[in-house]
PDB file of C-alpha atoms in Angstrom:
ATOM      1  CA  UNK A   1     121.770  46.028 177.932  1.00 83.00           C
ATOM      2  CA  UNK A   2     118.498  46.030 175.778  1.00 91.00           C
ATOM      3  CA  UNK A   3     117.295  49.213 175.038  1.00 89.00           C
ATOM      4  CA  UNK A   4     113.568  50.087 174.294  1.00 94.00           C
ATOM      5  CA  UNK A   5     113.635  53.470 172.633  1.00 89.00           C
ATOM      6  CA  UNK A   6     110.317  53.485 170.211  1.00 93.00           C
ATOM      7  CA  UNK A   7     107.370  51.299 171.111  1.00 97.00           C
ATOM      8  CA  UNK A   8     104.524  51.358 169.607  1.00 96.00           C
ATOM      9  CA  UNK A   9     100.646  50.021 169.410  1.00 95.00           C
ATOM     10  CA  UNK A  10     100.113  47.794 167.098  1.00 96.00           C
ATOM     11  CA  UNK A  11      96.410  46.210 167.236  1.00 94.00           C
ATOM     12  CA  UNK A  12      94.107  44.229 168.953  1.00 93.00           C
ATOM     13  CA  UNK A  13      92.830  40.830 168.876  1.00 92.00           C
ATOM     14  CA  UNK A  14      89.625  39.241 169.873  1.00 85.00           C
ATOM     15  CA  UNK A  15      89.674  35.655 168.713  1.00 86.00           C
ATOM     16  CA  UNK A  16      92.728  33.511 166.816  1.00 89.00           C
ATOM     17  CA  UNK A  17      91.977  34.614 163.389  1.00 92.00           C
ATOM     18  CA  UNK A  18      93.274  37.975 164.275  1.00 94.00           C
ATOM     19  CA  UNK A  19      96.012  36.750 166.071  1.00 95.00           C
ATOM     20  CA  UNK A  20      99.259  38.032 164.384  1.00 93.00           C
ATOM     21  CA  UNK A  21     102.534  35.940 163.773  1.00 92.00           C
ATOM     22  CA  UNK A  22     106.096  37.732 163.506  1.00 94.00           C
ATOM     23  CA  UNK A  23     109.300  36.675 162.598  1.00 93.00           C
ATOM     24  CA  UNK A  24     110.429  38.619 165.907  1.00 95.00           C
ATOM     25  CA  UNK A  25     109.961  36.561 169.210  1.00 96.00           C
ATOM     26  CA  UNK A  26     106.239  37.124 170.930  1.00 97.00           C
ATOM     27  CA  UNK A  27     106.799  37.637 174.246  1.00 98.00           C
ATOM     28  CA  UNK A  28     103.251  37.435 176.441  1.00 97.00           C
ATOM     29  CA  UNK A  29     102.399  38.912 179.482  1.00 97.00           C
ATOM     30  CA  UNK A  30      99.532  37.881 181.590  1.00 95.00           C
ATOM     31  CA  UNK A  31      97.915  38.062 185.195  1.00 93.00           C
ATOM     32  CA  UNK A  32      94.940  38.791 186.608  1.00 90.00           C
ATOM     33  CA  UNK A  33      93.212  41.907 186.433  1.00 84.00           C
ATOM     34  CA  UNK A  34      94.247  44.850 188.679  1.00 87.00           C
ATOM     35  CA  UNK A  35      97.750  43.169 189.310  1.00 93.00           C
ATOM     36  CA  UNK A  36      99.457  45.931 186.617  1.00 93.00           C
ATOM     37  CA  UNK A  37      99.900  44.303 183.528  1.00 93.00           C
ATOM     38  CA  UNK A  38      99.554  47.991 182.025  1.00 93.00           C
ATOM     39  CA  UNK A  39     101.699  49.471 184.252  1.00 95.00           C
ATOM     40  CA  UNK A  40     104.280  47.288 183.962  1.00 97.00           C
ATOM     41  CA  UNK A  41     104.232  47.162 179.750  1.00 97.00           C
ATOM     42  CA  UNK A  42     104.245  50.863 180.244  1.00 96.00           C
ATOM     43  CA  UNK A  43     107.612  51.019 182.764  1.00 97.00           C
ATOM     44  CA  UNK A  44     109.210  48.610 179.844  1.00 97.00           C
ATOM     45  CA  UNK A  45     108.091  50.850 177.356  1.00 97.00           C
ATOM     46  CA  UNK A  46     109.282  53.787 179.613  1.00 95.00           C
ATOM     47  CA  UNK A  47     106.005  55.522 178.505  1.00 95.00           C
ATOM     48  CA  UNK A  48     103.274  56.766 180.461  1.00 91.00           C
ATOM     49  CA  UNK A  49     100.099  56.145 178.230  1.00 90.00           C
ATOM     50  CA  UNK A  50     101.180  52.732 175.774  1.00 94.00           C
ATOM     51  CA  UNK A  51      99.135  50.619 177.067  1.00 90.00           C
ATOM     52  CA  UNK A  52      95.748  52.150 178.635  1.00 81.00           C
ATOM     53  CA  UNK A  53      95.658  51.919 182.789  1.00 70.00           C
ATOM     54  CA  UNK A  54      92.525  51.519 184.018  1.00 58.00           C
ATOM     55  CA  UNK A  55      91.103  52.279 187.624  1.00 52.00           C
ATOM     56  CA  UNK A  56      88.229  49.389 186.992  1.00 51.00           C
ATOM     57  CA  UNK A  57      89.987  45.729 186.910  1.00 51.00           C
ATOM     58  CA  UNK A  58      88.963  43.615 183.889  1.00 49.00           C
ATOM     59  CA  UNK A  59      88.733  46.082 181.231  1.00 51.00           C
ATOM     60  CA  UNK A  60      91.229  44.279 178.893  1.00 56.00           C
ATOM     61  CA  UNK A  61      89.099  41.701 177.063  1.00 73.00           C
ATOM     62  CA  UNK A  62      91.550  41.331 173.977  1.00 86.00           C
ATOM     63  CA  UNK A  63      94.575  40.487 173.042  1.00 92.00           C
ATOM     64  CA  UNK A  64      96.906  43.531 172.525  1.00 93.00           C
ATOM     65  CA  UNK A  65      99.787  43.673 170.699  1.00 96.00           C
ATOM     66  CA  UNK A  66     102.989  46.185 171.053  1.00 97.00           C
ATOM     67  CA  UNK A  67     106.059  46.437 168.393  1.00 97.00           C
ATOM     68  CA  UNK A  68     108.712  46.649 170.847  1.00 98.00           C
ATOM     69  CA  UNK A  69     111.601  46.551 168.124  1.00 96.00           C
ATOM     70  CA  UNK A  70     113.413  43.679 168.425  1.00 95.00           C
ATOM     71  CA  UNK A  71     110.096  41.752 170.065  1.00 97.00           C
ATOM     72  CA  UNK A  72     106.446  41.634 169.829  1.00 98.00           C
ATOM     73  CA  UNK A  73     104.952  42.403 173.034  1.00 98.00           C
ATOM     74  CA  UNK A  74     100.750  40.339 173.631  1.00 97.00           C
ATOM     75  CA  UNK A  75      99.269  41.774 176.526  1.00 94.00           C
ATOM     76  CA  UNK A  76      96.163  39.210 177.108  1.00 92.00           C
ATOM     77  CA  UNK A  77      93.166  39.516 178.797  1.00 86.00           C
ATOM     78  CA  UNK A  78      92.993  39.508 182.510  1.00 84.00           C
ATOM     79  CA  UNK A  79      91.241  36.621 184.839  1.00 83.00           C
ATOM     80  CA  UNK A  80      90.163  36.311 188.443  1.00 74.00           C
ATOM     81  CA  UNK A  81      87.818  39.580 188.513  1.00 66.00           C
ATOM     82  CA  UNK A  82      85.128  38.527 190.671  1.00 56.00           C
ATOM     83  CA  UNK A  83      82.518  41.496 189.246  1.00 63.00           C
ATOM     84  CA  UNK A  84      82.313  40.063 185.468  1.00 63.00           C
ATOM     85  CA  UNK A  85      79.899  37.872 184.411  1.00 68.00           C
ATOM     86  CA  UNK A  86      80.413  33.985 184.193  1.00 73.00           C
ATOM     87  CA  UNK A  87      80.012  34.567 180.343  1.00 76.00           C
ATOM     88  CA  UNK A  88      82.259  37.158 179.818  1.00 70.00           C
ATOM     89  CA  UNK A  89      84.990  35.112 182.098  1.00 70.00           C
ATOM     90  CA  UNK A  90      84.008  32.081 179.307  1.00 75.00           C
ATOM     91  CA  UNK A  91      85.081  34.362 177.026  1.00 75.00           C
ATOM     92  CA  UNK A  92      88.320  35.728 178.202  1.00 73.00           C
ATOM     93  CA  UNK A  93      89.062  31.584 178.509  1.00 78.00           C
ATOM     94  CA  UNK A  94      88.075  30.575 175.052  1.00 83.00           C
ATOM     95  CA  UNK A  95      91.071  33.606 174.258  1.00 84.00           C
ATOM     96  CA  UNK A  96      93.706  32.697 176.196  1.00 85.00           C
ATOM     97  CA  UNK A  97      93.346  29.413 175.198  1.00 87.00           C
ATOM     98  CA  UNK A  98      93.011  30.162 171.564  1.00 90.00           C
ATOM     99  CA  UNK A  99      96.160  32.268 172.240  1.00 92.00           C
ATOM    100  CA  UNK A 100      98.136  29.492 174.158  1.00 90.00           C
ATOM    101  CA  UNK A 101      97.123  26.749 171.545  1.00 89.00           C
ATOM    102  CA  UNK A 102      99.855  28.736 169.328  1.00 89.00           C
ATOM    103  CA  UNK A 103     102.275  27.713 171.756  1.00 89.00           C
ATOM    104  CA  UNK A 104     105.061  27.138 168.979  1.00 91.00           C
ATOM    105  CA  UNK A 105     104.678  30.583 168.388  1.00 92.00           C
ATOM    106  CA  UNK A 106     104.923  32.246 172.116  1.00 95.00           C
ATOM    107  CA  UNK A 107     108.361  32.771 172.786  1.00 96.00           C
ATOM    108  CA  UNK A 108     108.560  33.875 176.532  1.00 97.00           C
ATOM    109  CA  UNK A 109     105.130  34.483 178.904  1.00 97.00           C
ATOM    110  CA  UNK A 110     106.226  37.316 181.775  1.00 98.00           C
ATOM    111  CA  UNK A 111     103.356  35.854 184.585  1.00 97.00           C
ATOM    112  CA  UNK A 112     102.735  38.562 186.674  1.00 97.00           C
ATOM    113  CA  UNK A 113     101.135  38.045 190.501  1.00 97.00           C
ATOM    114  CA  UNK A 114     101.115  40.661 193.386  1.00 97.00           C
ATOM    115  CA  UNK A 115     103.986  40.863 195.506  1.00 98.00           C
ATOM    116  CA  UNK A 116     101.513  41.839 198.511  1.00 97.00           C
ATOM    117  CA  UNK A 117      99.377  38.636 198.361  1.00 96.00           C
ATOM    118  CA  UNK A 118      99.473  34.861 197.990  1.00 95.00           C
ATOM    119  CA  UNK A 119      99.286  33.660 194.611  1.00 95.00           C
ATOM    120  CA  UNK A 120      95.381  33.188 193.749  1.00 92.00           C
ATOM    121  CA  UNK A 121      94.130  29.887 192.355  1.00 90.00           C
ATOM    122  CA  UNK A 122      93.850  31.516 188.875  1.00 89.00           C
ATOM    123  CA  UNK A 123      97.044  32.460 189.466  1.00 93.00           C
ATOM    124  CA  UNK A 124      98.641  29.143 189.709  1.00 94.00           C
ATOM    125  CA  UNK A 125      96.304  27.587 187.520  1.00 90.00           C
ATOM    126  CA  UNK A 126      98.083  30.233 184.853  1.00 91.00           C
ATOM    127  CA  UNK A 127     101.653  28.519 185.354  1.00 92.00           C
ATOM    128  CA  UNK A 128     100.439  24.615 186.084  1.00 90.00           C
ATOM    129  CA  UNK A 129      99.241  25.494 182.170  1.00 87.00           C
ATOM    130  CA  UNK A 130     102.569  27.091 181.336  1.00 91.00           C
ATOM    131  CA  UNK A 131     104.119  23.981 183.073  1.00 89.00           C
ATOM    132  CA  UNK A 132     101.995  21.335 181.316  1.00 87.00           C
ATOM    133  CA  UNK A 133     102.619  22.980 177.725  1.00 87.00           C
ATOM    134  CA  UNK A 134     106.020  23.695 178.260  1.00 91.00           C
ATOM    135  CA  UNK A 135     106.023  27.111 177.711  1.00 93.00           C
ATOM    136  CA  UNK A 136     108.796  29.005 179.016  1.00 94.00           C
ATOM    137  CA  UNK A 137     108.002  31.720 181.613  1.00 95.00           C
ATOM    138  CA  UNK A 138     109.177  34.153 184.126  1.00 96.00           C
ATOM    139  CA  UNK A 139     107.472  35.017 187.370  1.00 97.00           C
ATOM    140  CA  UNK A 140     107.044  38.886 187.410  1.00 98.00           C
ATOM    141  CA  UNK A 141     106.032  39.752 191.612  1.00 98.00           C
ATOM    142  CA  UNK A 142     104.650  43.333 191.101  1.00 98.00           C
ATOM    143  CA  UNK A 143     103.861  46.498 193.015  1.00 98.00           C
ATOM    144  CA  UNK A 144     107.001  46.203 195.063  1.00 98.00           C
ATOM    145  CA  UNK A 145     107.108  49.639 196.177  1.00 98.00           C
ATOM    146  CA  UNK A 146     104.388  48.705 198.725  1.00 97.00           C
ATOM    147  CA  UNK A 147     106.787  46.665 200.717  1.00 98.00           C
ATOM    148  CA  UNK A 148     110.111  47.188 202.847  1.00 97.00           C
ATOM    149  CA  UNK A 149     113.220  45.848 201.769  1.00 95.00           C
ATOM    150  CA  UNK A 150     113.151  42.748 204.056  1.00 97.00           C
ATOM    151  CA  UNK A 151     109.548  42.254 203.432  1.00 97.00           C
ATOM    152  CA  UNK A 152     109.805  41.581 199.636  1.00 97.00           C
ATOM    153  CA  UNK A 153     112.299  38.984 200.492  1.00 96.00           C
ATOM    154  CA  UNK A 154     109.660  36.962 202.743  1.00 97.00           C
ATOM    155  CA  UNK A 155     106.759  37.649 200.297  1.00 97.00           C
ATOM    156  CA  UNK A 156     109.218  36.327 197.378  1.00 97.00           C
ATOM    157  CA  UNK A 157     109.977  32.816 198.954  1.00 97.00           C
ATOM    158  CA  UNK A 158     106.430  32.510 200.304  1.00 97.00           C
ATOM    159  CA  UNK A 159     105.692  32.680 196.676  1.00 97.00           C
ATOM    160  CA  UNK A 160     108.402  30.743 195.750  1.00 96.00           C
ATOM    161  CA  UNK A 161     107.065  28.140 197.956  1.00 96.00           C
ATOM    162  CA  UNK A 162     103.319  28.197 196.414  1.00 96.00           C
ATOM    163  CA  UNK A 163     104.773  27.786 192.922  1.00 94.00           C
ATOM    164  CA  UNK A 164     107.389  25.198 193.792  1.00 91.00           C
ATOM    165  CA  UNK A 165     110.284  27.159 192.636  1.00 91.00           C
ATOM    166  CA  UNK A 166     113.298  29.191 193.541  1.00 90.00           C
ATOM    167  CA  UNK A 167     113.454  32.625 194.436  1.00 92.00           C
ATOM    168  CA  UNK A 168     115.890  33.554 191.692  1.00 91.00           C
ATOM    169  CA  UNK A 169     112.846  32.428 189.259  1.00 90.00           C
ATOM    170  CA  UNK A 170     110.616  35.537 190.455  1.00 97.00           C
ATOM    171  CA  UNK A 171     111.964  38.969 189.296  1.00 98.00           C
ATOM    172  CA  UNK A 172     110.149  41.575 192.113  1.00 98.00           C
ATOM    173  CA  UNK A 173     109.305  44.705 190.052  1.00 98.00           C
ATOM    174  CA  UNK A 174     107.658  47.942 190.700  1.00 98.00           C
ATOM    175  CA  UNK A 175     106.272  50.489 187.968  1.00 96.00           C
ATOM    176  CA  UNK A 176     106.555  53.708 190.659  1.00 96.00           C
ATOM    177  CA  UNK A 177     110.253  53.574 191.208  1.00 97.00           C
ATOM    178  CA  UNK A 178     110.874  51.117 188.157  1.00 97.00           C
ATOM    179  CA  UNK A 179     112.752  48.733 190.564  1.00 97.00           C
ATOM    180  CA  UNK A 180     113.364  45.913 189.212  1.00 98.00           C
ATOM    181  CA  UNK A 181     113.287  47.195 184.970  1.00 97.00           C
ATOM    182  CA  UNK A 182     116.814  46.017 183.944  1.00 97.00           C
ATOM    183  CA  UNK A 183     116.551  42.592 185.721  1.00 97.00           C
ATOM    184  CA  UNK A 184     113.186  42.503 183.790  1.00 98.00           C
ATOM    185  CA  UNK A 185     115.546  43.634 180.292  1.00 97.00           C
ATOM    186  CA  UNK A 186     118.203  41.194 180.657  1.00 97.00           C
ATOM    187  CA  UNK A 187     115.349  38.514 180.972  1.00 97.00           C
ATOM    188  CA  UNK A 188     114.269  39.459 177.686  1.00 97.00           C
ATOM    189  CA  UNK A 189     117.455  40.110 175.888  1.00 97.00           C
ATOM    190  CA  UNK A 190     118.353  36.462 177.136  1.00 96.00           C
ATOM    191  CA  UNK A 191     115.382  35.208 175.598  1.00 96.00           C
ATOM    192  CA  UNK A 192     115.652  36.961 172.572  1.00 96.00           C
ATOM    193  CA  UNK A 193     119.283  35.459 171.954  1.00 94.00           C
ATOM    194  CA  UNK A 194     118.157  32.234 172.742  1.00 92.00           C
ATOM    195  CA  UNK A 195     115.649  32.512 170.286  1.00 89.00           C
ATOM    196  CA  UNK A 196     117.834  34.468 167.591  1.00 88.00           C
ATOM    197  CA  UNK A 197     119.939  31.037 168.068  1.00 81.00           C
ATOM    198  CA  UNK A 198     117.231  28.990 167.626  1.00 81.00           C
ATOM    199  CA  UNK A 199     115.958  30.429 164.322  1.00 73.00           C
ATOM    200  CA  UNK A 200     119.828  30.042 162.883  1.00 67.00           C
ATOM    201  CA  UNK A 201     119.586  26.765 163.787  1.00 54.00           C
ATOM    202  CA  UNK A 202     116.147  26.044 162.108  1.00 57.00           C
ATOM    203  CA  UNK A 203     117.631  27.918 159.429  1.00 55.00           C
ATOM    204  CA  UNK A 204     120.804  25.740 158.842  1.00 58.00           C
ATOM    205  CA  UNK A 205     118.620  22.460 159.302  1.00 61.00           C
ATOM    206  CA  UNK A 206     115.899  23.529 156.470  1.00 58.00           C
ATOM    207  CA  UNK A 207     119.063  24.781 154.369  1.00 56.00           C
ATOM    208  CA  UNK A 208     121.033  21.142 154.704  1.00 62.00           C
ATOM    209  CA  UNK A 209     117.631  19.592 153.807  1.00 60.00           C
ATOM    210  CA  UNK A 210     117.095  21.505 150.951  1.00 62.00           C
ATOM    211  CA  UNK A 211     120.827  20.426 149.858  1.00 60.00           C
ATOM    212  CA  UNK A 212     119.947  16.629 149.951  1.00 61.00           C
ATOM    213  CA  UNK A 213     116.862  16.926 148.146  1.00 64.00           C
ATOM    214  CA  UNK A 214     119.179  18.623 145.108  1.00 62.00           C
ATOM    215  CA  UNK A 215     121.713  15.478 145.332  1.00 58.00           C
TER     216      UNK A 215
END
């Protein structure tokens, strides 16, 4: 199984000229604020302090990016937090968007939505965009340790049900007891072979061009 061993800050990003491209795979995650995207990049990281965890939702306002060895992790900017100002939500828009306009570039987004509640409308506003640009995801239910056993499993197909998918499309995590963490690793080592693949095949296409131009 993947093993993260070394991860490490790499910088920040406030509009899409400082957006940085990578011959590794860029794998996203995203949610709204509060739901643990910090925690959760922390638990992958197994570090405590990687990415900052703030007790006041909506403090990420850029796009932060983490060298996880064999992939570039983005953390982006929260949504939904109801105490920000209708131009400061504008402007964590205008950056997603900037960021998901790079599409060809994103190689996996990890959505992330609270296992506790119903997915919000930002929420599923996040993955009918994901849907309509085709941009492969994985549904990341969080805070799991709040739950019993038998309740995660009737939160999880209640969500399910919301997002018109199966069950076995939502990976239930939690960053207390790291439930969850190696269903979350195998995810991303099957995304990065896919990709690895892809990139070989790219590879051997712009090579076999390359060899009829010389005929």
């Amino acid at each position: 199984m993947l093993r993260i061993t070394n991860a490490t800050f790499i910088t920040s990003a406030a509009c899409a000229d400082q957006f940085i491209t990578s011959e590794k795979p860029i794998i996203a995650v995203c949610g709204k604020s509060n739901v643990g995207k910090s925690s959760f990049i922390n638990m992958l990281a197994n570090q405590k302090k990687l990415a900052k965890v703030s007790q006041a939702p909506g403090r990420t306002r850029l796009v932060n990016y983490f060298d996880f060895g064999e992939f570039i992790l983005a953390d982006l900017p929260g949504y939904g937090y109801a105490k920000v100002s209708k131009e400061e939500k504008a402007k964590w828009a205008k950056t997603l968007d900037a960021f998901f306009a790079q599409k060809n570039k994103i190689t996996h987004v990890f959505s992330l939505c609270d296992i506790r509640h119903d997915p919000t409308a930002d929420d599923r506003q996040m993955l009918e965009y994901l849907y309509y640009h085709i941009i492969p995801f994985t549904i990341v239910a969080t805070k799991a340790d709040k739950l019993s056993r038998s309740q995660q499993q009737k939160s999880l197909k209640n969500i399910a049900a919301i997002y018109k998918c199966g069950t076995e499309n939502i990976i239930a995590t939690s960053s207390q007891t790291r439930f969850g963490l190696d269903a979350v690793l195998q995810k991303i080592e099957a995304v990065i072979s896919v990709s690895a693949d892809e990139q070989e095949f790219d590879d051997e296409e712009d090579g076999e061009k390359n060899s009829n131009k010389n005929k």
